[in-house]
C-alpha positions as a printed NumPy array, in Angstrom:
array([[  9.933, -23.586,  37.455],
       [ 11.62 , -21.904,  34.526],
       [ 12.282, -23.173,  31.043],
       [ 16.032, -22.781,  30.424],
       [ 17.878, -22.179,  27.168],
       [ 21.585, -22.757,  27.665],
       [ 23.637, -19.849,  26.358],
       [ 27.193, -20.43 ,  25.288],
       [ 28.144, -17.234,  27.079],
       [ 26.859, -18.779,  30.281],
       [ 28.513, -22.085,  29.602],
       [ 31.862, -20.355,  29.201],
       [ 31.525, -19.124,  32.769],
       [ 31.682, -22.674,  34.143],
       [ 34.341, -22.994,  36.806],
       [ 37.865, -23.508,  35.549],
       [ 39.493, -24.12 ,  38.906],
       [ 42.006, -26.911,  39.15 ],
       [ 42.679, -29.356,  41.926],
       [ 45.541, -31.251,  43.383],
       [ 46.28 , -34.777,  42.261],
       [ 45.296, -37.441,  44.744],
       [ 46.533, -40.959,  45.083],
       [ 44.271, -43.957,  44.663],
       [ 42.079, -44.359,  47.756],
       [ 41.514, -47.647,  49.532],
       [ 37.907, -48.816,  49.599],
       [ 36.047, -51.481,  51.513],
       [ 34.507, -54.075,  49.19 ],
       [ 31.851, -56.589,  50.113],
       [ 32.86 , -59.525,  47.959],
       [ 29.808, -61.517,  49.023],
       [ 27.331, -59.085,  47.508],
       [ 26.113, -59.171,  43.964],
       [ 27.895, -56.58 ,  41.869],
       [ 26.341, -55.468,  38.61 ],
       [ 29.054, -54.954,  36.039],
       [ 28.26 , -52.082,  33.718],
       [ 28.062, -52.864,  30.041],
       [ 30.839, -51.549,  27.848],
       [ 29.853, -48.475,  25.831],
       [ 28.871, -49.351,  22.294],
       [ 31.488, -47.06 ,  20.757],
       [ 34.482, -46.695,  23.072],
       [ 37.23 , -46.786,  20.439],
       [ 35.544, -44.843,  17.68 ],
       [ 37.276, -41.641,  18.691],
       [ 40.627, -40.025,  17.968],
       [ 41.867, -38.06 ,  20.986],
       [ 44.811, -36.582,  19.111],
       [ 42.618, -35.258,  16.281],
       [ 40.069, -33.926,  18.759],
       [ 42.867, -32.225,  20.713],
       [ 43.926, -30.291,  17.628],
       [ 40.472, -29.019,  16.731],
       [ 39.539, -27.994,  20.305],
       [ 42.846, -26.32 ,  21.139],
       [ 42.068, -22.959,  22.7  ],
       [ 38.399, -23.824,  23.253],
       [ 36.716, -22.16 ,  26.2  ],
       [ 34.206, -24.958,  26.68 ],
       [ 33.592, -28.463,  25.348],
       [ 30.415, -30.468,  25.865],
       [ 29.793, -34.195,  26.064],
       [ 29.353, -36.361,  22.981],
       [ 25.799, -37.306,  22.052],
       [ 25.   , -39.317,  18.952],
       [ 28.634, -39.031,  17.881],
       [ 28.688, -35.237,  18.001],
       [ 29.83 , -32.633,  20.533],
       [ 29.375, -28.874,  20.757],
       [ 32.504, -26.78 ,  21.314],
       [ 32.873, -23.061,  22.078],
       [ 35.914, -21.293,  20.607],
       [ 36.403, -17.528,  20.639],
       [ 32.869, -17.168,  21.944],
       [ 31.365, -19.019,  18.984],
       [ 29.802, -22.442,  19.003],
       [ 30.434, -25.241,  16.522],
       [ 30.067, -29.019,  16.41 ],
       [ 32.715, -31.728,  15.938],
       [ 32.607, -35.489,  15.479],
       [ 34.674, -38.125,  17.298],
       [ 37.406, -38.03 ,  14.66 ],
       [ 37.973, -34.307,  15.121],
       [ 36.097, -33.275,  11.967],
       [ 34.189, -29.986,  12.111],
       [ 30.549, -30.8  ,  11.346],
       [ 29.077, -27.357,  12.015],
       [ 31.444, -24.352,  11.749],
       [ 32.25 , -22.14 ,  14.722],
       [ 29.918, -19.275,  13.945],
       [ 26.881, -19.608,  16.194],
       [ 26.135, -17.482,  19.208],
       [ 24.587, -20.118,  21.439],
       [ 22.873, -23.476,  21.29 ],
       [ 20.962, -26.101,  23.206],
       [ 24.253, -27.916,  22.628],
       [ 23.376, -31.568,  22.12 ],
       [ 21.853, -33.752,  19.452],
       [ 18.582, -35.469,  20.214],
       [ 16.991, -37.846,  17.728],
       [ 19.483, -36.869,  15.03 ],
       [ 18.872, -33.11 ,  15.149],
       [ 20.709, -30.226,  16.812],
       [ 19.529, -26.63 ,  17.039],
       [ 22.065, -23.806,  16.844],
       [ 21.153, -20.171,  17.382],
       [ 22.328, -17.015,  15.673],
       [ 20.713, -13.758,  16.718],
       [ 16.948, -14.456,  16.622],
       [ 17.06 , -17.394,  14.222],
       [ 17.271, -21.084,  15.101],
       [ 19.117, -23.359,  12.685],
       [ 18.295, -27.067,  12.773],
       [ 21.008, -29.416,  11.474],
       [ 21.207, -33.153,  10.838],
       [ 24.15 , -35.421,  11.788],
       [ 26.116, -34.424,   8.698],
       [ 25.763, -30.718,   9.389],
       [ 23.139, -30.3  ,   6.681],
       [ 20.7  , -27.473,   7.385],
       [ 17.201, -28.932,   7.64 ],
       [ 15.208, -25.782,   8.33 ],
       [ 15.282, -22.476,  10.194],
       [ 12.826, -21.098,  12.708],
       [ 12.15 , -17.875,  14.557],
       [ 10.582, -19.731,  17.473],
       [ 12.308, -20.009,  20.848],
       [ 11.793, -22.753,  23.398],
       [ 13.745, -25.853,  24.309],
       [ 14.437, -26.695,  20.645],
       [ 15.299, -30.319,  21.431],
       [ 13.45 , -33.215,  19.849],
       [ 11.888, -35.934,  21.967],
       [  9.441, -38.47 ,  20.589],
       [  9.708, -36.689,  17.236],
       [  8.582, -33.28 ,  18.532],
       [ 10.275, -30.154,  19.915],
       [  8.653, -27.707,  22.315],
       [  8.809, -24.109,  21.032],
       [  7.753, -20.662,  22.239],
       [  5.47 , -18.778,  19.853],
       [  3.786, -15.429,  20.425],
       [  3.674, -15.793,  24.185],
       [  2.458, -19.406,  24.115],
       [  4.028, -22.871,  23.879],
       [  3.438, -25.521,  21.261],
       [  5.388, -28.122,  19.265],
       [  7.038, -28.524,  15.858],
       [  7.829, -31.712,  13.962],
       [ 11.125, -32.624,  12.314],
       [ 10.31 , -30.6  ,   9.213],
       [  9.849, -27.435,  11.263],
       [  6.059, -27.392,  10.827],
       [  3.682, -26.811,  13.699],
       [  2.505, -30.195,  14.899],
       [ -0.692, -29.007,  16.607],
       [ -3.107, -26.108,  16.298],
       [ -3.432, -25.821,  20.071],
       [ -1.141, -23.653,  22.167],
       [ -0.525, -23.749,  25.909],
       [  0.373, -21.328,  28.691],
       [  3.313, -23.6  ,  29.471],
       [  4.59 , -26.876,  28.071],
       [  7.501, -29.228,  28.643],
       [  9.447, -31.601,  26.413],
       [  7.952, -34.991,  25.639],
       [  9.18 , -37.825,  27.82 ],
       [  8.073, -41.426,  27.54 ],
       [  5.476, -40.445,  24.926],
       [  3.796, -37.826,  27.121],
       [  4.223, -34.086,  27.678],
       [  3.223, -31.948,  30.615],
       [  1.164, -28.881,  29.616],
       [ -0.699, -26.144,  31.463],
       [ -4.289, -25.206,  30.699],
       [ -6.849, -22.958,  32.362],
       [ -7.538, -25.425,  35.185],
       [ -4.043, -26.594,  36.002],
       [ -1.583, -29.112,  34.581],
       [ -2.304, -32.169,  32.465],
       [ -0.617, -34.447,  29.94 ],
       [ -0.898, -34.758,  26.177],
       [  0.261, -37.611,  23.948],
       [  2.239, -37.261,  20.719],
       [ -0.954, -36.61 ,  18.723],
       [ -1.677, -33.553,  20.863],
       [ -4.632, -35.228,  22.554],
       [ -5.189, -34.322,  26.202],
       [ -5.17 , -37.789,  27.775],
       [ -4.82 , -36.717,  31.415],
       [ -7.031, -33.687,  32.172],
       [ -5.882, -30.372,  33.567],
       [ -6.19 , -31.153,  37.258],
       [ -2.844, -30.861,  38.999],
       [ -1.82 , -27.744,  40.881],
       [  1.822, -27.814,  39.881],
       [  4.292, -30.084,  38.163],
       [  7.254, -31.768,  39.726],
       [ 10.101, -29.315,  40.153],
       [ 12.669, -32.105,  40.053],
       [ 11.209, -33.955,  37.066],
       [  9.214, -31.382,  35.089],
       [  8.981, -33.583,  32.004],
       [  6.811, -35.979,  33.998],
       [  6.851, -39.586,  32.862],
       [  9.699, -42.03 ,  33.382],
       [  9.364, -45.756,  32.834],
       [  5.603, -45.419,  32.455],
       [  4.9  , -43.485,  35.669],
       [  4.879, -39.82 ,  36.71 ],
       [  5.03 , -38.209,  40.154],
       [  2.31 , -35.574,  40.63 ],
       [  0.923, -33.661,  43.613],
       [ -2.117, -35.62 ,  44.792],
       [ -2.634, -33.728,  48.06 ],
       [ -2.039, -29.999,  47.379],
       [ -2.675, -28.865,  50.957],
       [  0.198, -30.967,  52.293],
       [  2.153, -31.053,  49.007],
       [  2.242, -34.83 ,  48.921],
       [  3.16 , -36.714,  45.773],
       [  1.76 , -39.893,  44.319],
       [  2.356, -41.833,  41.115],
       [  0.058, -42.078,  38.106],
       [  0.156, -44.179,  34.947],
       [ -0.457, -42.939,  31.402],
       [ -4.226, -43.091,  31.852],
       [ -4.02 , -40.784,  34.871],
       [ -4.786, -43.599,  37.319],
       [ -3.026, -43.468,  40.671],
       [ -1.145, -46.768,  40.749],
       [ -0.903, -47.141,  44.542],
       [ -2.418, -45.105,  47.391],
       [  0.614, -44.115,  49.435],
       [  1.814, -40.502,  49.182],
       [  5.253, -39.017,  49.764],
       [  6.554, -35.552,  50.7  ],
       [  9.213, -35.611,  47.975],
       [  8.942, -36.816,  44.417],
       [ 11.446, -39.119,  42.796],
       [ 11.469, -40.54 ,  39.287],
       [ 11.646, -44.251,  38.687],
       [ 15.035, -45.387,  37.479],
       [ 15.677, -49.027,  36.59 ],
       [ 12.353, -49.945,  38.168],
       [ 12.937, -48.313,  41.572],
       [ 12.284, -44.899,  43.119],
       [ 13.906, -43.452,  46.231],
       [ 11.224, -41.854,  48.44 ],
       [ 10.755, -40.803,  52.064],
       [  8.385, -43.016,  54.031],
       [  6.722, -40.788,  56.645],
       [  5.435, -43.744,  58.651],
       [  8.87 , -45.142,  59.511],
       [ 10.762, -41.879,  58.989],
       [ 13.273, -43.48 ,  56.661],
       [ 14.203, -43.223,  53.011],
       [ 13.235, -46.342,  51.094],
       [ 13.269, -47.687,  47.558],
       [  9.905, -48.734,  46.164],
       [  9.014, -50.703,  43.048],
       [  6.244, -49.779,  40.612],
       [  3.606, -51.476,  42.749],
       [  4.537, -49.291,  45.72 ],
       [  6.204, -52.173,  47.547],
       [  9.224, -51.259,  49.657],
       [ 12.176, -53.332,  48.482],
       [ 15.052, -51.527,  50.251],
       [ 14.903, -49.652,  53.563],
       [ 17.809, -47.364,  54.388],
       [ 19.215, -46.839,  57.851],
       [ 18.079, -43.859,  59.878],
       [ 19.711, -40.666,  58.634],
       [ 20.784, -42.18 ,  55.307],
       [ 19.646, -40.783,  51.957],
       [ 19.695, -42.464,  48.575],
       [ 20.008, -41.596,  44.904],
       [ 18.694, -42.984,  41.63 ],
       [ 19.883, -46.378,  40.423],
       [ 22.119, -46.424,  37.389],
       [ 23.758, -49.493,  35.861],
       [ 22.369, -51.562,  38.723],
       [ 24.027, -49.472,  41.456],
       [ 23.085, -46.56 ,  43.705],
       [ 24.998, -44.393,  46.157],
       [ 23.859, -43.941,  49.749],
       [ 24.897, -40.907,  51.766],
       [ 25.601, -42.305,  55.219],
       [ 24.293, -39.842,  57.817],
       [ 25.642, -36.96 ,  55.766],
       [ 29.253, -38.112,  56.155],
       [ 30.562, -40.807,  53.805],
       [ 29.142, -42.677,  50.804],
       [ 28.436, -46.351,  50.172],
       [ 27.327, -48.129,  47.015],
       [ 24.48 , -50.668,  47.047],
       [ 22.958, -53.037,  44.511],
       [ 19.251, -53.628,  43.891],
       [ 19.085, -56.153,  46.713],
       [ 20.148, -53.426,  49.122],
       [ 23.52 , -55.111,  49.661],
       [ 26.56 , -52.923,  50.123],
       [ 28.985, -53.403,  47.256],
       [ 31.665, -51.054,  48.56 ],
       [ 32.102, -48.011,  50.788],
       [ 34.071, -44.867,  50.051],
       [ 36.366, -43.022,  52.472],
       [ 35.003, -39.777,  53.893],
       [ 37.617, -37.851,  51.91 ],
       [ 35.047, -37.87 ,  49.103],
       [ 32.591, -35.033,  49.568],
       [ 30.277, -35.847,  46.678],
       [ 29.619, -38.647,  44.197],
       [ 27.463, -38.908,  41.093],
       [ 25.665, -41.858,  39.515],
       [ 27.466, -44.408,  37.335],
       [ 27.686, -43.85 ,  33.624],
       [ 29.529, -46.327,  31.406],
       [ 31.117, -47.967,  34.416],
       [ 32.498, -44.749,  35.893],
       [ 31.173, -42.481,  38.654],
       [ 32.255, -38.902,  39.198],
       [ 33.674, -38.181,  42.682],
       [ 34.732, -34.924,  44.328],
       [ 37.417, -34.701,  47.   ],
       [ 36.46 , -31.168,  48.013],
       [ 38.894, -29.62 ,  45.558],
       [ 38.668, -31.408,  42.213],
       [ 36.935, -34.288,  40.441],
       [ 37.971, -37.782,  39.419],
       [ 36.274, -41.094,  38.592],
       [ 35.864, -44.433,  40.335],
       [ 34.962, -47.773,  38.766],
       [ 32.23 , -50.192,  39.883],
       [ 34.487, -51.644,  42.61 ],
       [ 35.061, -48.205,  44.141],
       [ 38.644, -47.947,  42.902],
       [ 39.807, -44.468,  41.902],
       [ 40.77 , -45.006,  38.262],
       [ 41.048, -41.357,  37.188],
       [ 42.644, -39.069,  39.82 ],
       [ 40.882, -36.042,  41.273],
       [ 42.554, -33.287,  39.281],
       [ 39.796, -32.032,  36.987],
       [ 36.751, -29.795,  36.906],
       [ 33.806, -31.777,  35.61 ],
       [ 30.001, -31.584,  35.679],
       [ 28.75 , -34.67 ,  33.885],
       [ 29.323, -38.379,  33.377],
       [ 30.793, -40.44 ,  30.565],
       [ 28.947, -40.65 ,  27.283],
       [ 30.054, -42.604,  24.23 ],
       [ 33.412, -43.4  ,  25.81 ],
       [ 34.448, -39.855,  26.752],
       [ 33.738, -37.083,  29.238],
       [ 34.397, -33.317,  28.954],
       [ 36.632, -31.832,  31.662],
       [ 38.754, -28.81 ,  32.454],
       [ 42.306, -28.776,  33.812],
       [ 44.621, -25.834,  34.383],
       [ 42.054, -23.583,  32.724],
       [ 41.983, -25.688,  29.54 ],
       [ 39.085, -27.723,  28.181],
       [ 39.436, -31.275,  26.939],
       [ 38.218, -34.873,  27.003],
       [ 39.101, -38.011,  28.937],
       [ 38.404, -41.593,  27.97 ],
       [ 37.48 , -44.278,  30.498],
       [ 41.139, -45.24 ,  31.057],
       [ 42.153, -41.652,  31.802],
       [ 43.791, -40.955,  28.454],
       [ 43.125, -37.347,  27.493],
       [ 43.336, -34.692,  24.818],
       [ 45.692, -32.857,  27.204],
       [ 48.304, -35.513,  26.372],
       [ 48.549, -33.986,  22.878],
       [ 48.587, -30.256,  23.605],
       [ 51.087, -29.868,  26.413]])
């Protein structure tokens, strides 16, 4: 497991291939099942696509909006804009962790980290590396060959340093001591002793919705779930870890040789058909890969809401009522009925956030809204 700092130079290398436009696909819909309708984003009309189009014209890369701000790379330099197209942080930084968390964004220039607030005001600078993103009021940093944490004033939060440490998640952080991995709380107290051989590769930050997957049986690499006291919450172990999302986790049950969804008591609530694999729930829905061929969408009762034609080669979880789909050439978006509402003609790597999503088309970077309106409409 490696701690990653995202370099703008690397981000610029994201694929810029374009795809052909596809017509809306027909989908099978189970009208008898319970469909969870995603909530409308809280700020879907607080943006100005035309103004954004002007400020990002010629940009190599644009990132998704978080907390009303988005990082943009132009001429190899990174800056930050708001949803009205105003430049909040000028385009003069070499690289960045690229998104605001808890009202703070860290930009990098040479060996110095610059921490800004929402208005672009410089809060403090630091020579420390690390993830540089704030979670639960603290940011994990790299200092003199060790890891520790700073608070929102830039001061060291704890005297202790660790061989390795991850960002806080759900009020806990995974750290490595002399005898393995354990968890600290936001006061720096070791609340779950150093006792685990290795952290979860898929979910290195550990806790989600009050539980964390850890290796209980190192010889067979079997995972179990613990609570914030370190207590194993149910005895059954699994060969693959999965975080809890909306109260359910998708795991492989070795006894029946099927993927299942369990609740936080370990009870199986959904059993998938043989050969099917699942994904995390989001907005009350999850996608099932049917024997490695096509995809179907289910609700939390395990009922099929709709199926997708096998022309779709990949699908991502729902975000703001839209799910990213790939037709083997380019990406588009479906709604919660399975209807293709934004055609597959873009390059895209993430879901909607705050009413928009960053995409590339014909080698140009831009944004789409949930109806398919885009910044490309203003810079033809």
